[in-house]
């Protein structure tokens, strides 16, 4: 049994689409095995409705989430920091694993256009869980 939970922070600009979908998938797939956070460098007023609908199609409810501002504390408290188009807005700390996922921004897109982005995020989340599980078991 690992000494502590792995923690993952997903960061995008608005914390309204990509990072929220990623956090939703990771929470759904990993349950309480991995601590999940998400934030944005310039948070939107609300979650992207098309992202909410696309996730609901898979039985994952992110409608109750709200965009949050990226804080230094959130980065410091995370083992993995996964950025999705936030550029240089993400602070860098030693000892963290940084990944940059190049994903299309779902902002302003229809649910039909968001589905492929959602599915790409799901694939990456499944790989991430496998990587974290392998690290935890080592």
PDB file of C-alpha atoms in Angstrom:
ATOM      1  CA  UNK A   1       0.000   0.000   0.000  1.00  0.00           C
ATOM      2  CA  UNK A   2       1.458   3.376  -0.964  1.00  0.00           C
ATOM      3  CA  UNK A   3       2.440   5.729   1.832  1.00  0.00           C
ATOM      4  CA  UNK A   4       0.384   8.529   0.344  1.00  0.00           C
ATOM      5  CA  UNK A   5      -1.985   9.122  -2.514  1.00  0.00           C
ATOM      6  CA  UNK A   6      -0.592  10.372  -5.782  1.00  0.00           C
ATOM      7  CA  UNK A   7      -2.016  13.779  -6.646  1.00  0.00           C
ATOM      8  CA  UNK A   8      -2.670  15.250 -10.071  1.00  0.00           C
ATOM      9  CA  UNK A   9      -3.360  18.855 -11.034  1.00  0.00           C
ATOM     10  CA  UNK A  10      -4.895  19.595 -14.438  1.00  0.00           C
ATOM     11  CA  UNK A  11      -4.372  23.136 -15.697  1.00  0.00           C
ATOM     12  CA  UNK A  12      -5.829  24.952 -18.689  1.00  0.00           C
ATOM     13  CA  UNK A  13      -6.521  28.616 -19.277  1.00  0.00           C
ATOM     14  CA  UNK A  14     -10.193  28.811 -18.309  1.00  0.00           C
ATOM     15  CA  UNK A  15     -10.578  25.631 -16.191  1.00  0.00           C
ATOM     16  CA  UNK A  16     -13.912  25.215 -17.943  1.00  0.00           C
ATOM     17  CA  UNK A  17     -13.380  22.430 -20.483  1.00  0.00           C
ATOM     18  CA  UNK A  18     -10.264  20.290 -20.944  1.00  0.00           C
ATOM     19  CA  UNK A  19      -9.012  20.345 -17.355  1.00  0.00           C
ATOM     20  CA  UNK A  20     -12.507  19.776 -15.973  1.00  0.00           C
ATOM     21  CA  UNK A  21     -13.106  16.799 -18.305  1.00  0.00           C
ATOM     22  CA  UNK A  22      -9.711  15.346 -17.363  1.00  0.00           C
ATOM     23  CA  UNK A  23     -10.431  15.767 -13.648  1.00  0.00           C
ATOM     24  CA  UNK A  24     -13.848  14.176 -14.123  1.00  0.00           C
ATOM     25  CA  UNK A  25     -12.386  11.151 -15.915  1.00  0.00           C
ATOM     26  CA  UNK A  26      -9.585  10.702 -13.373  1.00  0.00           C
ATOM     27  CA  UNK A  27     -11.960  10.954 -10.414  1.00  0.00           C
ATOM     28  CA  UNK A  28     -14.336   8.500 -12.069  1.00  0.00           C
ATOM     29  CA  UNK A  29     -11.674   5.964 -13.110  1.00  0.00           C
ATOM     30  CA  UNK A  30      -9.328   6.131 -10.107  1.00  0.00           C
ATOM     31  CA  UNK A  31     -11.878   6.729  -7.369  1.00  0.00           C
ATOM     32  CA  UNK A  32     -10.142   7.670  -4.139  1.00  0.00           C
ATOM     33  CA  UNK A  33      -6.782   6.178  -5.191  1.00  0.00           C
ATOM     34  CA  UNK A  34      -5.591   9.461  -6.712  1.00  0.00           C
ATOM     35  CA  UNK A  35      -6.154  12.999  -5.457  1.00  0.00           C
ATOM     36  CA  UNK A  36      -7.493  15.169  -8.287  1.00  0.00           C
ATOM     37  CA  UNK A  37      -7.319  18.953  -8.705  1.00  0.00           C
ATOM     38  CA  UNK A  38      -7.952  21.308 -11.589  1.00  0.00           C
ATOM     39  CA  UNK A  39      -7.373  25.013 -12.087  1.00  0.00           C
ATOM     40  CA  UNK A  40      -7.001  27.727 -14.679  1.00  0.00           C
ATOM     41  CA  UNK A  41      -4.667  30.649 -15.225  1.00  0.00           C
ATOM     42  CA  UNK A  42      -7.686  32.827 -16.200  1.00  0.00           C
ATOM     43  CA  UNK A  43     -10.746  30.932 -14.924  1.00  0.00           C
ATOM     44  CA  UNK A  44     -14.048  31.304 -16.761  1.00  0.00           C
ATOM     45  CA  UNK A  45     -17.326  32.154 -15.046  1.00  0.00           C
ATOM     46  CA  UNK A  46     -18.722  28.643 -15.543  1.00  0.00           C
ATOM     47  CA  UNK A  47     -17.958  25.190 -16.900  1.00  0.00           C
ATOM     48  CA  UNK A  48     -18.366  24.840 -20.674  1.00  0.00           C
ATOM     49  CA  UNK A  49     -21.932  23.463 -21.194  1.00  0.00           C
ATOM     50  CA  UNK A  50     -20.791  21.333 -24.154  1.00  0.00           C
ATOM     51  CA  UNK A  51     -18.096  19.739 -21.947  1.00  0.00           C
ATOM     52  CA  UNK A  52     -20.706  19.037 -19.259  1.00  0.00           C
ATOM     53  CA  UNK A  53     -23.012  17.437 -21.832  1.00  0.00           C
ATOM     54  CA  UNK A  54     -20.233  15.376 -23.462  1.00  0.00           C
ATOM     55  CA  UNK A  55     -19.170  13.986 -20.077  1.00  0.00           C
ATOM     56  CA  UNK A  56     -22.784  13.308 -19.040  1.00  0.00           C
ATOM     57  CA  UNK A  57     -23.115  11.099 -22.135  1.00  0.00           C
ATOM     58  CA  UNK A  58     -20.566   8.806 -20.458  1.00  0.00           C
ATOM     59  CA  UNK A  59     -22.233   8.999 -17.047  1.00  0.00           C
ATOM     60  CA  UNK A  60     -19.735  11.442 -15.530  1.00  0.00           C
ATOM     61  CA  UNK A  61     -21.259  14.533 -13.935  1.00  0.00           C
ATOM     62  CA  UNK A  62     -19.031  17.612 -13.890  1.00  0.00           C
ATOM     63  CA  UNK A  63     -21.941  20.083 -13.805  1.00  0.00           C
ATOM     64  CA  UNK A  64     -21.363  20.864 -10.118  1.00  0.00           C
ATOM     65  CA  UNK A  65     -17.750  21.912 -10.650  1.00  0.00           C
ATOM     66  CA  UNK A  66     -16.658  25.540 -10.846  1.00  0.00           C
ATOM     67  CA  UNK A  67     -13.581  27.038 -12.526  1.00  0.00           C
ATOM     68  CA  UNK A  68     -10.823  27.731  -9.997  1.00  0.00           C
ATOM     69  CA  UNK A  69      -7.781  30.008 -10.133  1.00  0.00           C
ATOM     70  CA  UNK A  70      -4.389  28.347 -10.403  1.00  0.00           C
ATOM     71  CA  UNK A  71      -2.444  28.793  -7.167  1.00  0.00           C
ATOM     72  CA  UNK A  72       1.144  28.108  -6.269  1.00  0.00           C
ATOM     73  CA  UNK A  73      -0.158  25.975  -3.375  1.00  0.00           C
ATOM     74  CA  UNK A  74      -2.101  23.700  -5.737  1.00  0.00           C
ATOM     75  CA  UNK A  75       1.046  23.092  -7.791  1.00  0.00           C
ATOM     76  CA  UNK A  76       3.174  22.491  -4.699  1.00  0.00           C
ATOM     77  CA  UNK A  77       0.628  19.977  -3.365  1.00  0.00           C
ATOM     78  CA  UNK A  78       0.570  17.929  -6.589  1.00  0.00           C
ATOM     79  CA  UNK A  79       2.856  15.138  -7.796  1.00  0.00           C
ATOM     80  CA  UNK A  80       1.779  15.496 -11.423  1.00  0.00           C
ATOM     81  CA  UNK A  81       1.012  18.809 -13.119  1.00  0.00           C
ATOM     82  CA  UNK A  82      -0.660  18.362 -16.494  1.00  0.00           C
ATOM     83  CA  UNK A  83      -0.997  21.493 -18.575  1.00  0.00           C
ATOM     84  CA  UNK A  84      -3.354  21.923 -21.508  1.00  0.00           C
ATOM     85  CA  UNK A  85      -2.517  25.132 -23.273  1.00  0.00           C
ATOM     86  CA  UNK A  86      -1.749  27.394 -20.315  1.00  0.00           C
ATOM     87  CA  UNK A  87       1.677  28.270 -21.677  1.00  0.00           C
ATOM     88  CA  UNK A  88       4.055  29.905 -19.225  1.00  0.00           C
ATOM     89  CA  UNK A  89       1.351  30.647 -16.640  1.00  0.00           C
ATOM     90  CA  UNK A  90       2.132  27.446 -14.735  1.00  0.00           C
ATOM     91  CA  UNK A  91       4.725  27.767 -11.977  1.00  0.00           C
ATOM     92  CA  UNK A  92       7.513  25.180 -12.057  1.00  0.00           C
ATOM     93  CA  UNK A  93       8.701  23.450  -8.892  1.00  0.00           C
ATOM     94  CA  UNK A  94      11.368  20.764  -8.569  1.00  0.00           C
ATOM     95  CA  UNK A  95      10.238  17.230  -7.841  1.00  0.00           C
ATOM     96  CA  UNK A  96       6.992  17.450  -9.826  1.00  0.00           C
ATOM     97  CA  UNK A  97       6.246  15.543 -12.998  1.00  0.00           C
ATOM     98  CA  UNK A  98       5.112  17.994 -15.667  1.00  0.00           C
ATOM     99  CA  UNK A  99       3.226  16.827 -18.742  1.00  0.00           C
ATOM    100  CA  UNK A 100       1.851  19.053 -21.484  1.00  0.00           C
ATOM    101  CA  UNK A 101      -1.145  17.656 -23.326  1.00  0.00           C
ATOM    102  CA  UNK A 102      -1.724  19.398 -26.644  1.00  0.00           C
ATOM    103  CA  UNK A 103      -5.502  19.337 -26.892  1.00  0.00           C
ATOM    104  CA  UNK A 104      -7.898  21.443 -28.900  1.00  0.00           C
ATOM    105  CA  UNK A 105      -9.756  24.020 -26.798  1.00  0.00           C
ATOM    106  CA  UNK A 106     -13.472  23.133 -26.582  1.00  0.00           C
ATOM    107  CA  UNK A 107     -14.447  26.744 -25.855  1.00  0.00           C
ATOM    108  CA  UNK A 108     -17.309  27.833 -28.092  1.00  0.00           C
ATOM    109  CA  UNK A 109     -17.639  24.424 -29.746  1.00  0.00           C
ATOM    110  CA  UNK A 110     -20.744  22.247 -30.058  1.00  0.00           C
ATOM    111  CA  UNK A 111     -21.051  19.006 -28.117  1.00  0.00           C
ATOM    112  CA  UNK A 112     -20.401  17.158 -31.405  1.00  0.00           C
ATOM    113  CA  UNK A 113     -17.065  18.968 -31.709  1.00  0.00           C
ATOM    114  CA  UNK A 114     -16.231  18.393 -28.029  1.00  0.00           C
ATOM    115  CA  UNK A 115     -16.683  14.597 -28.167  1.00  0.00           C
ATOM    116  CA  UNK A 116     -13.361  13.874 -29.965  1.00  0.00           C
ATOM    117  CA  UNK A 117     -11.530  16.106 -27.461  1.00  0.00           C
ATOM    118  CA  UNK A 118     -13.277  14.256 -24.610  1.00  0.00           C
ATOM    119  CA  UNK A 119     -12.311  10.889 -26.084  1.00  0.00           C
ATOM    120  CA  UNK A 120      -8.649  11.936 -26.474  1.00  0.00           C
ATOM    121  CA  UNK A 121      -8.625  13.049 -22.830  1.00  0.00           C
ATOM    122  CA  UNK A 122     -10.128   9.704 -21.767  1.00  0.00           C
ATOM    123  CA  UNK A 123      -7.345   7.814 -23.592  1.00  0.00           C
ATOM    124  CA  UNK A 124      -4.663   9.949 -21.936  1.00  0.00           C
ATOM    125  CA  UNK A 125      -6.255   9.523 -18.503  1.00  0.00           C
ATOM    126  CA  UNK A 126      -6.225   5.738 -18.845  1.00  0.00           C
ATOM    127  CA  UNK A 127      -2.494   5.851 -19.698  1.00  0.00           C
ATOM    128  CA  UNK A 128      -1.839   8.240 -16.806  1.00  0.00           C
ATOM    129  CA  UNK A 129      -3.592   5.928 -14.328  1.00  0.00           C
ATOM    130  CA  UNK A 130      -1.503   3.001 -15.568  1.00  0.00           C
ATOM    131  CA  UNK A 131       1.677   5.070 -15.131  1.00  0.00           C
ATOM    132  CA  UNK A 132       0.720   6.216 -11.626  1.00  0.00           C
ATOM    133  CA  UNK A 133      -0.270   2.676 -10.603  1.00  0.00           C
ATOM    134  CA  UNK A 134       3.059   1.320 -11.865  1.00  0.00           C
ATOM    135  CA  UNK A 135       4.940   4.022  -9.921  1.00  0.00           C
ATOM    136  CA  UNK A 136       2.936   3.359  -6.748  1.00  0.00           C
ATOM    137  CA  UNK A 137       3.643  -0.372  -6.945  1.00  0.00           C
ATOM    138  CA  UNK A 138       7.376   0.066  -7.513  1.00  0.00           C
TER     139      UNK A 138
END
